[in-house]
Amino acid sequence: MQLPLDLTLRQNATFENFAYPENDPLLSILQEIAQAQGEPTLYLWGADGCGKTHLLQATCHRAARHGVSVAYLPLRELLHHGVEILQGMEQHEVLCLDDIDAIAGQQDWEQQLFALFNRMRDRDAKLVTSARTSPSETGIRLPDLVSRLAWGPVFHLALLSDAEKLRALKLRADARGLELTEEVGRYLLRHYPRDLQVLFELLDRLDQASLVHQRKLTLPFVRETLGNR
């Protein structure tokens, strides 16, 4: 797996702890792509916090597990490195481009990204992209690039409900061997930001404290560890 510069994938970004039904068609398509099979392109869009980055990184983790050559590029974080970072990316069997709308209106990026699409198509490589908006609303000015983005399946990810976030927290806790009661889960949702990554980080803190103090995640222990709210 290739990660440019000092980027790292989140270890908790897996399909198993994503709060969508296991038989959801989106997950099935991404799991096929992670094996360098199925759809040649897929486009995800939705508001920040809906799970786009989680799914792109989960695709990378699964691809690496299958021995598939994969790379992940969060474009919003990499713009200052220049468009040259796209060179040679078609060598990978799977490429995940996060925040593709970050390059909108920048002619050199749009042209190079369009060329990359074509090189990947010629090599039968798979491309997964994400943005905050649908392909036609990204602000990208190159018409051919806009059409390429919509070639394959386009999925809109809605923000998770509190019930779905609670499920995701329980999945994360189960993976760590923690018992997260519904009472504690709802306490975290009520008193802390509802961003799932923030909630996962809180759960990581609780996990560490639980190991150190050999305590279960009771509500008093959670309040003591995180501070009463």
CSV table of N, CA, C and O in Angstrom, one decimal, residues 8-85:
chain,number,residue,atom,x,y,z
A,8,THR,N,-0.9,8.5,7.2
A,8,THR,CA,-1.2,7.1,7.7
A,8,THR,C,-2.7,6.9,7.6
A,8,THR,O,-3.5,7.8,7.8
A,9,LEU,N,-3.1,5.7,7.4
A,9,LEU,CA,-4.5,5.3,7.4
A,9,LEU,C,-4.9,5.0,8.9
A,9,LEU,O,-4.1,4.5,9.7
A,10,ARG,N,-6.1,5.4,9.2
A,10,ARG,CA,-6.7,5.1,10.5
A,10,ARG,C,-6.9,3.6,10.6
A,10,ARG,O,-7.5,3.0,9.8
A,11,GLN,N,-6.4,3.0,11.7
A,11,GLN,CA,-6.6,1.6,11.9
A,11,GLN,C,-8.1,1.2,12.1
A,11,GLN,O,-8.4,0.1,11.7
A,12,ASN,N,-8.9,2.1,12.6
A,12,ASN,CA,-10.3,1.8,12.8
A,12,ASN,C,-11.1,2.0,11.6
A,12,ASN,O,-12.3,1.8,11.6
A,13,ALA,N,-10.5,2.4,10.5
A,13,ALA,CA,-11.3,2.6,9.2
A,13,ALA,C,-11.4,1.3,8.5
A,13,ALA,O,-10.7,1.0,7.6
A,14,THR,N,-12.4,0.5,8.9
A,14,THR,CA,-12.6,-0.8,8.3
A,14,THR,C,-14.1,-1.0,7.9
A,14,THR,O,-15.0,-0.2,8.4
A,15,PHE,N,-14.4,-1.9,7.0
A,15,PHE,CA,-15.8,-2.1,6.6
A,15,PHE,C,-16.5,-2.7,7.8
A,15,PHE,O,-17.7,-2.5,8.0
A,16,GLU,N,-15.8,-3.5,8.6
A,16,GLU,CA,-16.5,-4.2,9.7
A,16,GLU,C,-17.1,-3.2,10.8
A,16,GLU,O,-18.1,-3.5,11.4
A,17,ASN,N,-16.5,-2.0,11.0
A,17,ASN,CA,-17.1,-1.1,12.0
A,17,ASN,C,-17.7,0.1,11.3
A,17,ASN,O,-17.8,1.1,12.0
A,18,PHE,N,-18.1,0.0,10.1
A,18,PHE,CA,-18.9,1.1,9.5
A,18,PHE,C,-20.3,0.8,9.7
A,18,PHE,O,-20.8,-0.3,9.5
A,19,ALA,N,-21.1,1.8,10.1
A,19,ALA,CA,-22.5,1.7,10.5
A,19,ALA,C,-23.5,1.6,9.4
A,19,ALA,O,-24.4,2.4,9.4
A,20,TYR,N,-23.2,0.8,8.4
A,20,TYR,CA,-24.2,0.5,7.4
A,20,TYR,C,-24.5,-1.0,7.4
A,20,TYR,O,-23.7,-1.8,7.8
A,21,PRO,N,-25.7,-1.4,6.9
A,21,PRO,CA,-26.0,-2.8,6.8
A,21,PRO,C,-24.9,-3.6,6.0
A,21,PRO,O,-24.4,-3.1,5.0
A,22,GLU,N,-24.6,-4.8,6.4
A,22,GLU,CA,-23.6,-5.6,5.8
A,22,GLU,C,-23.9,-5.8,4.3
A,22,GLU,O,-23.1,-6.0,3.5
A,23,ASN,N,-25.2,-5.9,4.0
A,23,ASN,CA,-25.6,-6.2,2.6
A,23,ASN,C,-25.9,-5.0,1.8
A,23,ASN,O,-26.5,-5.0,0.7
A,24,ASP,N,-25.5,-3.8,2.3
A,24,ASP,CA,-25.7,-2.6,1.6
A,24,ASP,C,-24.9,-2.7,0.2
A,24,ASP,O,-23.8,-3.1,0.2
A,25,PRO,N,-25.5,-2.3,-0.9
A,25,PRO,CA,-24.9,-2.4,-2.2
A,25,PRO,C,-23.6,-1.6,-2.3
A,25,PRO,O,-22.6,-2.1,-3.0
A,26,LEU,N,-23.5,-0.5,-1.6
A,26,LEU,CA,-22.3,0.3,-1.7
A,26,LEU,C,-21.1,-0.5,-1.1
A,26,LEU,O,-20.0,-0.6,-1.7
A,27,LEU,N,-21.3,-1.2,0.1
A,27,LEU,CA,-20.2,-1.9,0.7
A,27,LEU,C,-19.8,-3.1,-0.2
A,27,LEU,O,-18.6,-3.4,-0.3
A,28,SER,N,-20.8,-3.7,-0.9
A,28,SER,CA,-20.5,-4.8,-1.7
A,28,SER,C,-19.6,-4.4,-2.9
A,28,SER,O,-18.7,-5.1,-3.3
A,29,ILE,N,-20.0,-3.3,-3.5
A,29,ILE,CA,-19.2,-2.8,-4.6
A,29,ILE,C,-17.8,-2.4,-4.2
A,29,ILE,O,-16.8,-2.7,-4.9
A,30,LEU,N,-17.6,-1.7,-3.1
A,30,LEU,CA,-16.3,-1.4,-2.6
A,30,LEU,C,-15.5,-2.6,-2.3
A,30,LEU,O,-14.2,-2.6,-2.5
A,31,GLN,N,-16.1,-3.6,-1.7
A,31,GLN,CA,-15.3,-4.8,-1.4
A,31,GLN,C,-14.9,-5.5,-2.6
A,31,GLN,O,-13.8,-6.1,-2.7
A,32,GLU,N,-15.6,-5.5,-3.7
A,32,GLU,CA,-15.2,-6.0,-5.0
A,32,GLU,C,-14.0,-5.2,-5.6
A,32,GLU,O,-13.0,-5.7,-6.0
A,33,ILE,N,-14.2,-3.9,-5.5
A,33,ILE,CA,-13.1,-3.0,-6.0
A,33,ILE,C,-11.8,-3.3,-5.2
A,33,ILE,O,-10.7,-3.3,-5.8
A,34,ALA,N,-11.9,-3.5,-3.9
A,34,ALA,CA,-10.7,-3.8,-3.1
A,34,ALA,C,-10.0,-5.0,-3.6
A,34,ALA,O,-8.8,-5.2,-3.2
A,35,GLN,N,-10.7,-5.9,-4.3
A,35,GLN,CA,-10.1,-7.1,-4.9
A,35,GLN,C,-9.7,-6.9,-6.4
A,35,GLN,O,-9.4,-7.8,-7.1
A,36,ALA,N,-9.7,-5.6,-6.8
A,36,ALA,CA,-9.4,-5.2,-8.2
A,36,ALA,C,-10.4,-5.9,-9.1
A,36,ALA,O,-10.1,-6.3,-10.3
A,37,GLN,N,-11.7,-5.9,-8.7
A,37,GLN,CA,-12.7,-6.5,-9.5
A,37,GLN,C,-13.9,-5.5,-9.6
A,37,GLN,O,-13.9,-4.5,-8.9
A,38,GLY,N,-14.9,-5.9,-10.4
A,38,GLY,CA,-16.1,-5.1,-10.4
A,38,GLY,C,-16.0,-3.8,-11.2
A,38,GLY,O,-15.3,-3.6,-12.2
A,39,GLU,N,-16.7,-2.8,-10.6
A,39,GLU,CA,-16.8,-1.5,-11.3
A,39,GLU,C,-15.4,-0.8,-11.4
A,39,GLU,O,-14.6,-0.8,-10.5
A,40,PRO,N,-15.2,-0.1,-12.6
A,40,PRO,CA,-13.9,0.6,-12.8
A,40,PRO,C,-13.8,1.8,-11.9
A,40,PRO,O,-12.7,2.2,-11.5
A,41,THR,N,-14.9,2.5,-11.7
A,41,THR,CA,-14.9,3.8,-10.9
A,41,THR,C,-16.1,3.8,-10.0
A,41,THR,O,-17.2,3.1,-10.2
A,42,LEU,N,-16.0,4.5,-8.9
A,42,LEU,CA,-17.1,4.8,-7.9
A,42,LEU,C,-16.9,6.1,-7.3
A,42,LEU,O,-15.8,6.5,-7.0
A,43,TYR,N,-18.0,6.9,-7.2
A,43,TYR,CA,-17.9,8.2,-6.6
A,43,TYR,C,-18.8,8.3,-5.4
A,43,TYR,O,-20.0,8.0,-5.5
A,44,LEU,N,-18.3,8.8,-4.3
A,44,LEU,CA,-19.0,9.0,-3.0
A,44,LEU,C,-19.1,10.5,-2.8
A,44,LEU,O,-18.2,11.2,-2.9
A,45,TRP,N,-20.3,10.9,-2.3
A,45,TRP,CA,-20.4,12.3,-1.9
A,45,TRP,C,-21.3,12.5,-0.7
A,45,TRP,O,-22.2,11.7,-0.5
A,46,GLY,N,-21.1,13.5,0.0
A,46,GLY,CA,-21.9,13.8,1.2
A,46,GLY,C,-21.1,14.8,2.1
A,46,GLY,O,-20.0,15.1,1.9
A,47,ALA,N,-21.8,15.3,3.1
A,47,ALA,CA,-21.3,16.3,4.0
A,47,ALA,C,-20.1,15.7,4.8
A,47,ALA,O,-20.0,14.5,5.0
A,48,ASP,N,-19.3,16.6,5.3
A,48,ASP,CA,-18.2,16.2,6.2
A,48,ASP,C,-18.8,15.4,7.4
A,48,ASP,O,-19.8,15.8,8.0
A,49,GLY,N,-18.2,14.3,7.7
A,49,GLY,CA,-18.6,13.5,8.8
A,49,GLY,C,-19.6,12.3,8.4
A,49,GLY,O,-20.0,11.6,9.3
A,50,CYS,N,-19.8,12.2,7.1
A,50,CYS,CA,-20.8,11.1,6.7
A,50,CYS,C,-20.1,9.8,6.5
A,50,CYS,O,-20.8,8.8,6.4
A,51,GLY,N,-18.8,9.8,6.5
A,51,GLY,CA,-18.1,8.5,6.4
A,51,GLY,C,-17.3,8.2,5.1
A,51,GLY,O,-16.8,7.1,4.9
A,52,LYS,N,-17.2,9.3,4.3
A,52,LYS,CA,-16.5,9.1,3.0
A,52,LYS,C,-15.0,8.6,3.2
A,52,LYS,O,-14.6,7.6,2.6
A,53,THR,N,-14.3,9.4,4.0
A,53,THR,CA,-12.9,9.0,4.3
A,53,THR,C,-12.8,7.6,4.9
A,53,THR,O,-11.9,6.8,4.5
A,54,HIS,N,-13.7,7.3,5.8
A,54,HIS,CA,-13.7,6.0,6.4
A,54,HIS,C,-13.8,4.9,5.3
A,54,HIS,O,-13.0,3.9,5.4
A,55,LEU,N,-14.7,5.1,4.4
A,55,LEU,CA,-14.9,4.0,3.4
A,55,LEU,C,-13.7,3.9,2.4
A,55,LEU,O,-13.3,2.8,2.0
A,56,LEU,N,-13.1,5.1,2.0
A,56,LEU,CA,-12.0,5.0,1.2
A,56,LEU,C,-10.8,4.3,1.9
A,56,LEU,O,-10.1,3.5,1.2
A,57,GLN,N,-10.6,4.7,3.1
A,57,GLN,CA,-9.5,4.0,3.8
A,57,GLN,C,-9.8,2.5,4.1
A,57,GLN,O,-8.9,1.7,4.1
A,58,ALA,N,-11.1,2.2,4.3
A,58,ALA,CA,-11.4,0.8,4.5
A,58,ALA,C,-11.2,0.0,3.2
A,58,ALA,O,-10.7,-1.1,3.3
A,59,THR,N,-11.4,0.6,2.1
A,59,THR,CA,-11.1,0.0,0.8
A,59,THR,C,-9.6,-0.3,0.7
A,59,THR,O,-9.2,-1.3,0.2
A,60,CYS,N,-8.8,0.7,1.1
A,60,CYS,CA,-7.3,0.5,1.1
A,60,CYS,C,-6.9,-0.6,2.0
A,60,CYS,O,-6.1,-1.5,1.6
A,61,HIS,N,-7.4,-0.7,3.2
A,61,HIS,CA,-7.1,-1.8,4.1
A,61,HIS,C,-7.4,-3.1,3.5
A,61,HIS,O,-6.7,-4.1,3.6
A,62,ARG,N,-8.7,-3.2,3.0
A,62,ARG,CA,-9.1,-4.5,2.4
A,62,ARG,C,-8.2,-4.9,1.2
A,62,ARG,O,-7.9,-6.0,1.0
A,63,ALA,N,-7.9,-3.9,0.4
A,63,ALA,CA,-7.1,-4.2,-0.8
A,63,ALA,C,-5.7,-4.7,-0.4
A,63,ALA,O,-5.2,-5.7,-0.9
A,64,ALA,N,-5.1,-4.1,0.6
A,64,ALA,CA,-3.8,-4.5,1.1
A,64,ALA,C,-3.9,-5.9,1.6
A,64,ALA,O,-3.0,-6.7,1.5
A,65,ARG,N,-5.0,-6.2,2.3
A,65,ARG,CA,-5.2,-7.6,2.8
A,65,ARG,C,-5.2,-8.6,1.7
A,65,ARG,O,-4.8,-9.8,1.9
A,66,HIS,N,-5.8,-8.2,0.6
A,66,HIS,CA,-5.8,-9.1,-0.6
A,66,HIS,C,-4.6,-9.1,-1.4
A,66,HIS,O,-4.5,-9.8,-2.5
A,67,GLY,N,-3.6,-8.3,-1.0
A,67,GLY,CA,-2.4,-8.3,-1.8
A,67,GLY,C,-2.5,-7.4,-3.1
A,67,GLY,O,-1.7,-7.6,-4.0
A,68,VAL,N,-3.5,-6.5,-3.1
A,68,VAL,CA,-3.8,-5.7,-4.2
A,68,VAL,C,-3.0,-4.4,-4.1
A,68,VAL,O,-3.0,-3.8,-3.0
A,69,SER,N,-2.3,-3.9,-5.1
A,69,SER,CA,-1.6,-2.6,-5.1
A,69,SER,C,-2.6,-1.5,-5.0
A,69,SER,O,-3.4,-1.3,-5.8
A,70,VAL,N,-2.4,-0.7,-3.9
A,70,VAL,CA,-3.4,0.4,-3.7
A,70,VAL,C,-2.7,1.6,-3.1
A,70,VAL,O,-1.7,1.6,-2.5
A,71,ALA,N,-3.3,2.8,-3.4
A,71,ALA,CA,-2.8,4.1,-2.9
A,71,ALA,C,-4.0,4.9,-2.5
A,71,ALA,O,-5.1,4.9,-3.1
A,72,TYR,N,-3.7,5.8,-1.5
A,72,TYR,CA,-4.7,6.7,-1.0
A,72,TYR,C,-4.2,8.1,-1.0
A,72,TYR,O,-3.1,8.4,-0.5
A,73,LEU,N,-4.9,9.0,-1.6
A,73,LEU,CA,-4.5,10.4,-1.7
A,73,LEU,C,-5.6,11.3,-1.2
A,73,LEU,O,-6.6,11.5,-1.9
A,74,PRO,N,-5.4,12.0,-0.1
A,74,PRO,CA,-6.4,13.0,0.4
A,74,PRO,C,-6.0,14.3,-0.2
A,74,PRO,O,-5.1,15.0,0.2
A,75,LEU,N,-6.7,14.7,-1.3
A,75,LEU,CA,-6.3,15.8,-2.2
A,75,LEU,C,-6.3,17.1,-1.4
A,75,LEU,O,-5.4,18.0,-1.7
A,76,ARG,N,-7.2,17.3,-0.5
A,76,ARG,CA,-7.3,18.6,0.2
A,76,ARG,C,-6.0,18.8,1.0
A,76,ARG,O,-5.5,20.0,1.2
A,77,GLU,N,-5.4,17.7,1.5
A,77,GLU,CA,-4.2,17.8,2.3
A,77,GLU,C,-2.9,17.9,1.5
A,77,GLU,O,-1.9,18.3,2.0
A,78,LEU,N,-3.0,17.6,0.2
A,78,LEU,CA,-1.9,17.5,-0.7
A,78,LEU,C,-1.7,18.5,-1.7
A,78,LEU,O,-0.7,18.5,-2.5
A,79,LEU,N,-2.6,19.5,-1.8
A,79,LEU,CA,-2.6,20.5,-2.8
A,79,LEU,C,-1.3,21.2,-2.8
A,79,LEU,O,-0.7,21.6,-3.9
A,80,HIS,N,-0.7,21.6,-1.7
A,80,HIS,CA,0.5,22.4,-1.6
A,80,HIS,C,1.7,21.6,-2.1
A,80,HIS,O,2.7,22.2,-2.3
A,81,HIS,N,1.6,20.3,-2.3
A,81,HIS,CA,2.7,19.5,-2.9
A,81,HIS,C,2.8,19.6,-4.4
A,81,HIS,O,3.7,19.1,-5.0
A,82,GLY,N,1.7,20.1,-5.0
A,82,GLY,CA,1.7,20.2,-6.5
A,82,GLY,C,1.1,19.0,-7.2
A,82,GLY,O,1.0,17.9,-6.6
A,83,VAL,N,0.7,19.3,-8.4
A,83,VAL,CA,0.0,18.3,-9.2
A,83,VAL,C,0.9,17.1,-9.5
A,83,VAL,O,0.4,16.0,-9.9
A,84,GLU,N,2.2,17.2,-9.4
A,84,GLU,CA,3.1,16.1,-9.7
A,84,GLU,C,2.9,14.9,-8.8
A,84,GLU,O,3.3,13.8,-9.2
A,85,ILE,N,2.2,15.0,-7.7
A,85,ILE,CA,1.9,13.9,-6.9
A,85,ILE,C,1.0,12.8,-7.6
A,85,ILE,O,1.0,11.7,-7.2
